[in-house]
Coordinates of C-alpha atoms in Angstrom, one line a residue:
X1 CA -62.4 -11.0 53.2
X2 CA -65.4 -9.9 51.5
X3 CA -68.3 -7.9 53.3
X4 CA -71.5 -9.7 53.5
X5 CA -74.5 -7.7 52.3
X6 CA -77.5 -8.4 53.6
X7 CA -81.3 -8.1 52.2
X8 CA -83.5 -5.6 53.4
X9 CA -85.8 -8.2 55.3
X10 CA -82.7 -9.9 57.1
X11 CA -81.1 -6.2 58.3
X12 CA -84.5 -5.3 59.3
X13 CA -85.3 -8.3 61.1
X14 CA -81.3 -8.3 62.6
X15 CA -82.1 -4.6 63.2
X16 CA -85.2 -5.4 65.2
X17 CA -83.1 -8.0 67.0
X18 CA -80.1 -6.3 68.0
X19 CA -82.4 -3.4 69.4
X20 CA -84.2 -5.6 71.8
X21 CA -81.0 -7.4 73.0
X22 CA -79.0 -4.5 73.8
X23 CA -82.0 -2.5 75.5
X24 CA -81.2 -0.9 78.6
X25 CA -83.5 0.6 81.5
X26 CA -83.6 3.6 80.0
X27 CA -85.6 4.9 76.6
X28 CA -84.2 7.0 74.2
X29 CA -81.1 8.6 73.4
X30 CA -80.6 12.9 72.3
X31 CA -78.4 14.4 69.6
X32 CA -77.1 15.8 72.6
X33 CA -76.2 12.8 74.4
X34 CA -74.6 11.2 71.3
X35 CA -72.0 14.2 70.8
X36 CA -70.8 13.9 74.2
X37 CA -70.7 10.7 74.7
X38 CA -68.9 9.7 71.8
X39 CA -66.0 11.9 72.4
X40 CA -62.3 11.3 71.4
X41 CA -60.1 9.5 73.5
X42 CA -56.1 10.3 73.2
X43 CA -55.8 6.4 73.9
X44 CA -56.3 5.8 69.9
X45 CA -52.5 7.1 69.1
X46 CA -50.6 4.7 71.9
X47 CA -48.8 1.8 71.4
X48 CA -50.5 -1.4 72.0
X49 CA -50.2 -5.2 71.2
X50 CA -53.1 -6.7 68.6
X51 CA -54.7 -9.5 71.0
X52 CA -56.1 -12.0 69.0
X53 CA -59.2 -14.4 69.6
X54 CA -59.3 -17.8 67.6
X55 CA -62.9 -18.0 67.4
X56 CA -63.5 -14.3 66.0
X57 CA -63.3 -13.5 62.3
X58 CA -59.8 -12.8 60.8
X59 CA -57.9 -9.5 60.6
X60 CA -54.9 -8.3 59.6
X61 CA -53.0 -6.2 61.7
X62 CA -53.7 -3.0 59.4
X63 CA -57.3 -3.6 59.9
X64 CA -56.8 -4.1 63.4
X65 CA -55.0 -1.0 63.5
X66 CA -57.7 1.1 62.1
X67 CA -60.7 -0.4 64.0
X68 CA -58.5 0.3 67.3
X69 CA -58.6 4.1 66.1
X70 CA -61.9 4.0 65.5
X71 CA -62.9 2.4 68.8
X72 CA -61.4 5.4 70.8
X73 CA -62.5 7.9 68.7
X74 CA -65.9 7.2 68.9
X75 CA -66.5 4.5 71.3
X76 CA -64.2 3.9 74.3
X77 CA -66.0 6.9 76.0
X78 CA -69.3 4.3 76.2
X79 CA -68.0 1.2 76.6
X80 CA -64.9 2.1 78.4
X81 CA -61.0 1.5 77.0
X82 CA -61.1 -2.5 77.9
X83 CA -65.1 -2.8 76.7
X84 CA -65.7 -4.1 79.7
X85 CA -68.7 -1.1 79.8
X86 CA -69.1 2.3 81.5
X87 CA -72.2 4.3 80.5
X88 CA -72.5 1.9 77.4
X89 CA -72.6 -1.7 77.2
X90 CA -69.8 -4.4 78.1
X91 CA -68.3 -5.6 74.3
X92 CA -66.2 -8.2 75.5
X93 CA -66.0 -11.6 73.4
X94 CA -67.7 -13.5 75.5
X95 CA -70.7 -11.6 74.8
X96 CA -69.8 -10.6 70.9
X97 CA -68.5 -13.7 69.7
X98 CA -71.9 -15.5 70.4
X99 CA -73.8 -12.8 68.4
X100 CA -72.1 -12.9 64.9
X101 CA -70.4 -10.2 62.6
X102 CA -73.8 -9.9 60.7
X103 CA -75.8 -9.4 63.9
X104 CA -73.0 -6.8 65.3
X105 CA -73.2 -5.0 61.8
X106 CA -77.0 -4.3 62.0
X107 CA -76.6 -3.1 65.6
X108 CA -73.8 -0.7 64.7
X109 CA -75.1 0.4 61.6
X110 CA -78.6 1.2 63.0
X111 CA -78.2 1.7 66.4
X112 CA -81.0 1.4 69.6
X113 CA -83.4 3.6 71.0
X114 CA -81.6 2.3 74.3
X115 CA -78.2 4.6 73.5
X116 CA -76.8 3.1 70.8
X117 CA -76.1 5.6 68.0
X118 CA -76.6 4.7 64.5
X119 CA -73.3 4.8 63.0
X120 CA -73.8 4.0 59.4
X121 CA -77.0 5.3 58.6
X122 CA -76.2 8.8 60.1
X123 CA -73.1 8.8 57.9
X124 CA -70.7 8.4 60.6
X125 CA -69.4 5.2 59.5
X126 CA -69.2 3.8 56.0
X127 CA -70.4 -0.1 55.4
X128 CA -66.8 -1.2 55.4
X129 CA -66.2 0.2 58.8
X130 CA -69.2 -0.9 60.1
X131 CA -68.0 -4.3 59.2
X132 CA -64.3 -3.6 60.8
X133 CA -65.9 -2.9 63.8
X134 CA -68.1 -6.0 64.0
X135 CA -65.0 -8.1 63.9
X136 CA -62.9 -5.8 65.9
X137 CA -65.1 -6.2 69.2
X138 CA -65.0 -10.2 68.7
X139 CA -61.1 -10.0 69.5
X140 CA -59.5 -9.3 73.0
X141 CA -59.4 -5.8 73.6
X142 CA -55.9 -4.2 73.8
X143 CA -54.8 -2.4 77.1
X144 CA -53.1 0.4 76.9
X145 CA -49.4 0.3 78.7
X146 CA -49.9 1.4 82.5
X147 CA -48.1 4.7 83.7
X148 CA -46.4 4.1 87.0
X149 CA -44.0 6.8 88.9
X150 CA -41.2 6.1 86.5
X151 CA -43.0 7.2 83.4
X152 CA -44.3 10.3 85.1
X153 CA -40.9 11.1 86.1
X154 CA -39.8 11.1 82.3
X155 CA -42.4 13.9 81.4
X156 CA -41.7 15.9 84.3
X157 CA -40.0 19.1 83.2
X158 CA -39.5 22.4 85.4
X159 CA -38.7 25.3 83.3
X160 CA -38.5 28.2 86.2
X161 CA -37.3 26.8 89.7
X162 CA -38.9 28.2 92.8
X163 CA -36.0 29.9 93.9
X164 CA -36.1 31.5 90.4
X165 CA -39.3 33.0 90.3
X166 CA -40.6 36.5 91.0
X167 CA -40.8 37.5 94.7
X168 CA -43.4 39.6 94.0
X169 CA -46.0 40.9 90.9
X170 CA -43.9 41.5 88.2
X171 CA -46.8 42.4 85.8
X172 CA -49.2 45.3 85.8
X173 CA -52.2 43.0 84.9
X174 CA -55.4 42.6 87.4
X175 CA -54.5 39.0 87.7
X176 CA -57.9 38.3 89.7
X177 CA -59.8 39.3 86.3
X178 CA -57.5 37.2 84.1
X179 CA -59.5 34.6 81.9
X180 CA -58.0 31.0 81.2
X181 CA -59.7 30.2 77.7
X182 CA -58.9 26.3 76.2
X183 CA -58.0 26.2 72.6
X184 CA -59.2 23.0 72.3
X185 CA -57.6 21.7 68.9
X186 CA -54.7 23.4 69.3
X187 CA -53.4 22.0 72.9
X188 CA -52.9 25.7 73.9
X189 CA -55.0 28.0 76.3
X190 CA -55.7 31.9 75.8
X191 CA -54.7 34.4 78.9
X192 CA -56.9 36.9 78.4
X193 CA -57.5 40.4 80.4
X194 CA -60.7 40.7 81.0
X195 CA -60.5 44.3 82.1
X196 CA -58.5 45.1 78.4
X197 CA -60.1 42.1 76.7
X198 CA -56.9 41.7 75.2
X199 CA -54.7 38.3 75.0
X200 CA -51.8 38.1 77.5
X201 CA -50.1 35.3 76.1
X202 CA -50.9 31.6 74.2
X203 CA -49.3 29.0 76.4
X204 CA -48.5 25.4 75.0
X205 CA -50.7 22.8 76.9
X206 CA -51.6 19.0 76.5
X207 CA -54.3 18.5 74.2
X208 CA -58.2 19.9 74.4
X209 CA -57.4 21.3 78.2
X210 CA -60.4 20.3 80.3
X211 CA -60.2 22.3 83.1
X212 CA -58.5 25.0 84.4
X213 CA -58.2 25.6 88.3
X214 CA -56.3 28.3 90.6
X215 CA -53.9 27.6 94.0
X216 CA -55.2 28.9 96.9
X217 CA -53.2 31.8 96.8
X218 CA -54.3 33.1 93.3
X219 CA -50.5 32.8 91.8
X220 CA -50.2 30.0 90.1
X221 CA -53.0 28.3 86.9
X222 CA -53.1 24.9 86.8
X223 CA -54.5 23.3 83.5
X224 CA -54.4 19.6 82.5
X225 CA -55.4 18.5 79.0
X226 CA -57.2 15.1 77.9
X227 CA -53.6 13.5 77.2
X228 CA -53.1 14.0 81.0
X229 CA -50.5 16.8 80.6
X230 CA -50.7 19.3 83.8
X231 CA -49.2 22.6 83.1
X232 CA -48.8 25.2 85.9
X233 CA -48.5 29.1 84.9
X234 CA -47.1 31.8 87.2
X235 CA -49.4 34.9 86.9
X236 CA -46.9 36.7 89.0
X237 CA -44.4 36.7 85.6
X238 CA -43.8 40.1 83.7
X239 CA -45.7 37.8 80.7
X240 CA -47.2 34.9 82.5
X241 CA -46.1 31.3 81.3
X242 CA -45.8 27.9 82.2
X243 CA -42.9 27.1 84.8
X244 CA -43.3 23.2 85.2
X245 CA -45.3 20.6 83.5
X246 CA -46.1 16.8 84.0
X247 CA -47.6 14.2 82.7
X248 CA -49.8 11.6 85.0
X249 CA -51.3 9.1 82.8
X250 CA -52.1 8.9 79.2
X251 CA -55.8 10.3 79.3
X252 CA -57.4 12.2 82.4
X253 CA -59.7 15.6 82.9
X254 CA -59.2 16.4 86.3
X255 CA -56.7 18.8 88.4
X256 CA -57.0 21.0 91.7
X257 CA -55.0 21.8 94.8
X258 CA -54.7 22.3 98.4
X259 CA -57.3 24.7 100.0
X260 CA -57.2 23.9 103.9
X261 CA -55.4 26.4 106.1
X262 CA -51.9 25.7 106.7
X263 CA -51.8 23.8 103.4
X264 CA -52.4 26.4 100.5
X265 CA -50.5 25.7 97.6
X266 CA -48.5 22.9 98.9
X267 CA -49.9 19.9 96.9
X268 CA -51.5 19.5 93.8
X269 CA -53.9 16.5 92.7
X270 CA -54.8 15.4 89.2
X271 CA -57.1 12.1 88.0
X272 CA -56.7 9.9 85.4
X273 CA -59.0 8.1 83.2
X274 CA -56.4 5.9 82.0
X275 CA -54.5 3.9 83.7
X276 CA -57.4 4.3 86.8
X277 CA -55.6 6.5 89.7
X278 CA -54.7 9.4 90.9
X279 CA -51.5 11.4 91.7
X280 CA -50.2 13.7 94.4
X281 CA -47.5 16.2 93.4
X282 CA -45.5 19.0 95.2
X283 CA -47.4 21.7 94.9
X284 CA -44.0 24.4 93.8
X285 CA -42.8 22.2 91.1
X286 CA -45.4 19.6 90.1
X287 CA -43.0 16.7 91.4
X288 CA -45.4 13.3 91.7
X289 CA -45.3 12.1 95.4
X290 CA -47.9 9.3 95.3
X291 CA -49.6 7.6 93.3
X292 CA -53.1 5.8 94.3
X293 CA -55.1 3.3 92.2
X294 CA -58.9 3.6 91.8
X295 CA -59.8 0.0 90.3
X296 CA -62.6 -1.9 93.0
X297 CA -66.0 -2.2 93.3
X298 CA -69.1 -0.6 92.2
X299 CA -71.4 0.4 94.7
X300 CA -74.6 -1.5 95.0
X301 CA -73.6 -4.4 93.1
X302 CA -70.0 -4.8 94.4
X303 CA -68.7 -6.3 91.3
X304 CA -65.4 -5.3 90.2
X305 CA -64.6 -3.0 87.9
X306 CA -61.0 -3.0 86.2
X307 CA -60.8 1.0 84.9
X308 CA -63.1 3.3 87.0
X309 CA -62.3 6.4 85.9
X310 CA -61.6 9.8 88.1
X311 CA -63.8 12.3 87.3
X312 CA -64.4 15.9 89.3
X313 CA -61.8 16.7 92.2
X314 CA -62.3 19.7 94.5
X315 CA -60.3 20.6 97.5
X316 CA -62.1 21.1 101.0
X317 CA -62.3 24.6 102.6
X318 CA -62.7 22.6 106.0
X319 CA -60.1 20.1 106.2
X320 CA -56.8 18.8 104.3
X321 CA -58.9 16.6 102.2
X322 CA -59.2 16.3 98.4
X323 CA -62.9 15.3 97.1
X324 CA -62.1 12.6 94.4
X325 CA -65.2 11.4 92.1
X326 CA -64.7 7.7 90.9
X327 CA -66.6 7.6 87.8
X328 CA -68.0 3.9 87.4
X329 CA -67.7 3.1 91.1
X330 CA -69.7 5.6 92.3
X331 CA -67.3 6.4 95.0
X332 CA -66.6 9.6 96.4
X333 CA -63.2 9.5 98.3
X334 CA -62.4 11.7 101.0
X335 CA -58.5 11.7 100.6
X336 CA -56.4 13.2 103.7
X337 CA -53.4 14.5 102.5
X338 CA -51.7 15.6 105.7
X339 CA -49.7 12.9 106.0
X340 CA -48.7 11.4 102.3
X341 CA -46.9 8.6 104.3
X342 CA -49.4 7.7 106.1
X343 CA -52.6 8.3 103.8
X344 CA -56.3 8.1 105.1
X345 CA -59.3 7.8 102.6
X346 CA -62.8 7.8 103.4
X347 CA -65.2 6.1 101.2
X348 CA -68.5 7.4 100.4
X349 CA -70.9 5.4 98.2
X350 CA -73.4 7.4 96.1
X351 CA -74.2 6.2 92.6
X352 CA -71.8 5.1 89.5
X353 CA -71.2 7.3 86.6
X354 CA -69.9 10.2 88.8
X355 CA -68.8 13.3 86.7
X356 CA -68.8 17.0 87.2
X357 CA -70.0 19.4 89.8
X358 CA -69.2 22.1 92.1
X359 CA -69.8 23.3 95.7
X360 CA -72.9 24.9 97.0
X361 CA -73.1 28.6 98.2
X362 CA -71.8 27.9 101.6
X363 CA -68.9 25.6 100.2
X364 CA -69.6 22.9 102.6
X365 CA -71.9 20.5 100.2
X366 CA -70.2 19.4 96.9
X367 CA -73.2 18.6 94.6
X368 CA -72.0 16.3 91.7
X369 CA -73.9 14.6 88.8
X370 CA -74.3 10.9 88.9
X371 CA -74.6 11.0 85.3
X372 CA -76.3 8.3 83.8
X373 CA -77.9 7.3 86.9
X374 CA -79.9 10.8 86.5
X375 CA -79.0 11.6 90.0
X376 CA -77.2 14.6 92.4
X377 CA -75.1 13.5 95.1
X378 CA -74.8 16.0 97.6
X379 CA -70.8 15.2 99.8
X380 CA -70.8 16.8 103.2
X381 CA -67.0 17.7 103.0
X382 CA -67.6 18.9 106.8
X383 CA -68.6 15.6 108.3
X384 CA -67.4 13.5 105.6
X385 CA -70.7 11.7 104.4
X386 CA -73.3 11.8 102.3
X387 CA -76.2 14.3 102.9
X388 CA -78.6 13.6 100.3
X389 CA -79.1 11.6 96.6
X390 CA -81.7 13.5 94.6
X391 CA -83.2 12.1 91.2
X392 CA -83.2 14.8 88.6
X393 CA -83.7 15.0 84.7
X394 CA -81.9 12.9 82.1
X395 CA -78.3 13.0 82.3
X396 CA -77.4 16.0 84.6
X397 CA -74.3 18.0 83.4
X398 CA -73.9 21.2 85.6
X399 CA -70.1 22.0 85.2
X400 CA -69.8 23.5 88.3
X401 CA -73.3 24.4 88.6
X402 CA -75.0 27.5 89.7
X403 CA -76.0 29.1 93.2
X404 CA -78.8 31.1 94.1
X405 CA -81.4 32.3 96.9
X406 CA -84.8 31.5 95.3
X407 CA -87.3 33.3 96.8
X408 CA -89.4 30.4 98.3
X409 CA -86.6 27.5 98.7
X410 CA -83.9 29.7 99.7
X411 CA -80.4 28.9 98.8
X412 CA -80.7 26.4 95.9
X413 CA -77.6 24.6 93.4
X414 CA -78.5 24.2 89.8
X415 CA -77.9 21.3 86.8
X416 CA -78.9 21.4 83.6
X417 CA -79.2 18.3 81.5
X418 CA -77.8 16.5 78.5
X419 CA -80.9 14.5 77.8
X420 CA -84.0 16.5 78.5
X421 CA -84.8 20.4 78.2
X422 CA -84.9 21.0 82.1
X423 CA -82.8 22.5 84.8
X424 CA -83.0 21.3 87.9
X425 CA -82.8 23.4 91.4
X426 CA -81.9 21.3 94.4
X427 CA -82.4 22.9 98.0
X428 CA -78.4 23.4 100.0
X429 CA -79.6 24.7 103.3
X430 CA -80.7 21.9 106.0
X431 CA -80.6 24.8 108.7
X432 CA -83.4 27.3 107.9
X433 CA -85.0 25.4 105.1
X434 CA -84.5 21.8 106.3
X435 CA -87.5 20.7 104.6
X436 CA -86.0 21.5 101.3
X437 CA -83.0 20.6 101.8
X438 CA -81.2 18.3 99.2
X439 CA -84.6 17.7 97.3
X440 CA -85.2 18.9 93.4
X441 CA -87.7 21.9 94.8
X442 CA -88.1 23.2 91.3
X443 CA -87.7 22.6 87.5
X444 CA -87.0 25.1 84.7
X445 CA -88.2 24.5 81.3
X446 CA -85.5 25.5 78.7
X447 CA -85.6 25.2 74.8
X448 CA -83.8 21.9 74.8
X449 CA -81.3 19.2 75.7
X450 CA -77.8 19.1 75.1
X451 CA -76.7 21.5 77.8
X452 CA -73.4 21.6 79.4
X453 CA -73.1 24.5 81.6
X454 CA -75.1 26.7 83.8
X455 CA -74.1 30.0 86.1
X456 CA -75.1 32.7 88.2
X457 CA -73.3 34.6 90.6
X458 CA -74.0 36.1 94.4
X459 CA -73.8 39.7 92.6
X460 CA -76.5 39.1 89.6
X461 CA -80.0 38.0 89.6
X462 CA -79.7 35.9 86.3
X463 CA -79.2 32.3 85.5
X464 CA -77.9 31.5 82.6
X465 CA -77.8 28.1 80.7
X466 CA -75.9 26.9 77.2
X467 CA -77.1 24.2 75.4
X468 CA -74.0 23.6 73.0
X469 CA -74.7 19.9 72.2
X470 CA -78.5 20.5 70.6
X471 CA -78.7 19.6 67.2
X472 CA -80.7 22.8 66.5
X473 CA -78.3 25.8 65.3
X474 CA -80.9 27.9 66.7
X475 CA -80.6 26.5 70.1
X476 CA -77.1 25.5 70.1
X477 CA -75.7 28.8 69.1
X478 CA -77.8 31.0 71.4
X479 CA -78.2 31.4 75.7
X480 CA -81.1 31.3 77.5
X481 CA -81.1 33.7 80.7
X482 CA -83.5 33.6 83.7
X483 CA -84.4 36.2 85.9
X484 CA -84.0 34.6 89.4
X485 CA -86.8 37.1 91.0
X486 CA -89.4 35.7 88.2
X487 CA -88.6 32.5 87.4
X488 CA -92.3 31.9 86.1
X489 CA -91.7 34.3 83.7
X490 CA -89.2 31.7 81.6
X491 CA -86.5 32.6 79.6
X492 CA -84.9 35.2 77.3
X493 CA -82.8 33.9 74.3
X494 CA -80.2 36.4 73.4
X495 CA -78.5 35.2 70.2
X496 CA -74.6 35.2 70.9
X497 CA -73.3 33.5 67.7
X498 CA -75.0 36.1 65.7
X499 CA -73.5 38.6 67.9
X500 CA -70.1 37.5 67.2
X501 CA -70.7 38.5 63.7
X502 CA -68.9 35.8 62.5
X503 CA -69.6 34.8 58.5
X504 CA -72.0 31.6 57.8
X505 CA -69.4 30.0 55.8
X506 CA -70.6 26.2 56.9
X507 CA -68.8 25.8 59.8
X508 CA -70.9 24.8 62.7
X509 CA -70.9 27.3 65.5
X510 CA -71.6 26.6 69.2
X511 CA -72.0 28.7 72.2
X512 CA -70.4 27.3 75.4
X513 CA -69.8 28.2 79.0
X514 CA -71.2 31.1 80.4
X515 CA -68.7 32.6 82.8
X516 CA -68.6 36.0 85.1
X517 CA -66.2 38.4 85.9
X518 CA -64.8 38.7 88.8
X519 CA -67.2 42.0 89.4
X520 CA -69.9 39.7 88.2
X521 CA -71.4 42.6 85.9
X522 CA -70.3 40.6 82.8
X523 CA -70.7 37.3 81.5
X524 CA -68.4 35.8 78.7
X525 CA -69.5 33.2 76.2
X526 CA -67.0 31.0 73.7
X527 CA -68.6 30.8 70.2
X528 CA -66.7 27.6 69.2
X529 CA -66.4 26.9 65.8
X530 CA -64.3 24.5 63.9
X531 CA -61.0 24.2 63.7
X532 CA -60.6 26.0 60.2
X533 CA -63.6 28.4 61.0
X534 CA -63.4 31.6 62.9
X535 CA -64.5 31.6 66.2
X536 CA -64.9 34.4 69.1
X537 CA -65.4 35.0 72.9
X538 CA -68.4 37.3 73.4
X539 CA -69.3 39.5 76.4
X540 CA -72.7 40.2 77.6
X541 CA -73.4 43.2 80.5
X542 CA -75.4 41.0 83.1
X543 CA -77.8 44.0 84.0
X544 CA -78.7 45.4 80.5
X545 CA -78.6 41.8 78.4
X546 CA -77.0 43.6 75.9
X547 CA -73.9 43.0 73.8
X548 CA -71.0 44.6 75.8
X549 CA -67.6 43.4 73.5
X550 CA -66.6 41.0 70.7
X551 CA -63.1 39.4 71.3
X552 CA -61.8 38.0 67.8
X553 CA -58.0 37.2 66.8
X554 CA -56.6 34.3 64.6
X555 CA -55.2 32.7 67.5
X556 CA -58.6 32.3 69.0
X557 CA -58.8 28.8 67.5
X558 CA -61.6 26.3 68.7
X559 CA -62.6 28.3 72.2
X560 CA -64.5 26.1 74.6
X561 CA -64.1 26.6 78.4
X562 CA -62.6 29.7 80.2
X563 CA -62.6 30.4 83.7
X564 CA -61.6 33.2 85.4
X565 CA -59.2 33.6 88.1
X566 CA -61.2 35.0 91.1
X567 CA -64.0 33.3 90.9
X568 CA -61.9 29.8 90.2
X569 CA -59.7 30.5 93.1
X570 CA -62.8 31.2 95.7
X571 CA -65.5 28.5 93.9
X572 CA -67.4 31.4 93.1
X573 CA -70.4 30.1 90.7

């Protein structure tokens, strides 16, 4: 089939029409948002059946397979696995066929200020690929396979049975100051001794580990890859290593363990992007026990959504409950795990596109970002209700957020944003500072959008923020730090990538995720380079803001997230 080329006049006319027709109720998209939303999905490699639409332009099986791979690498994060719409518009055949191939080609090529990237004019796609995608989205979307209990059991492995594990700590490491660092593109994590700055072990895991979480006892480390593979790592072993593993789906982001009194280390929970479900597992072996689907109605519109993804999960410190955030439907589920045979779930509605978040300093309120709704929901984990819904900046992305005591507003929780340069401060003490509770009490101005993580520590007077997805290398390769007692003075800039001493050889370097050591006197940063380029970890003295150490090792390939054992175990941030 020949690709039709449009005249410049026709292209511009169609571009204008496309931008108008697909415009959403928000204006503009930053490079940071585009980089974040258009992340790759491991579902692109899963077997699927071509589902053709007789009204759509023809495609060969080979063309369909290529287009499907591109879709899951570039588009599924915004438009959804089934193209029903998520943070982006629906792209189902009932909408796309009527637009026609030429119209869709212009929209894909030029993008829109409402949020669609300009795939061709940015150089991300060729003209031939744009034509391929314009035809592909007029066909019925192929559906990835489901993943039930039998599928999970086939992947479940116990490398070291509980009875064969150590009965006491068998190494001399200061376990509480170990860091778990994601080596994104190699499917590994690095365990690093926070005292000596030496690598303890490199452990094979799932692809692009999204998060590391600790058991309540501090013995077991749990990591989950984007391919939904969980590894359970025993830190008591002479050389800490994986003792059990399982896949709970085909794509995932979150894992957590039970923390309530009497239930410590008893259960593990993990949430999947696909299939839309979460799974409860045995805390000693990762044996899957119960699967719960999350398909259902969206808060507000009460419309059915076929693939609401499971976002962040936290274990309550008050009750035997997991707090499970469902992205597209905007629901927080309080999952009572005291009796798996009679599971009780309390549903709390807030706003769609729930994503990441963390506890306030009291550990009572779970502050979670509804990112494309530009809101923060405050969930009262003690009372099991919505304590507040706060308007903030554009596309909040807090990570776990940052807690500190403001001189005027009392305890506050902070989030940065992907879509603007601000950091929002939200009051979190409804007893002593009721007038400020669950309100945005202040905005700090940072160097630009593209922020992923903010961080502070109870023993620190500093608030740190990264901006790894900002298009300006000067911003993405540095860190800003605020003096909590003098916020009006603005921020200081630290050239973290420069301090890493990595030669500028054409590889992109991004500085990501400030993380404190246990003592709260060091802050660690990942200098994240390309897979074939050198990366590093940079350690800064929290009080002097001076370089303290640089960790370089050829095994540190694409380091991204890193998590201190003690701070992760006790939700210190």
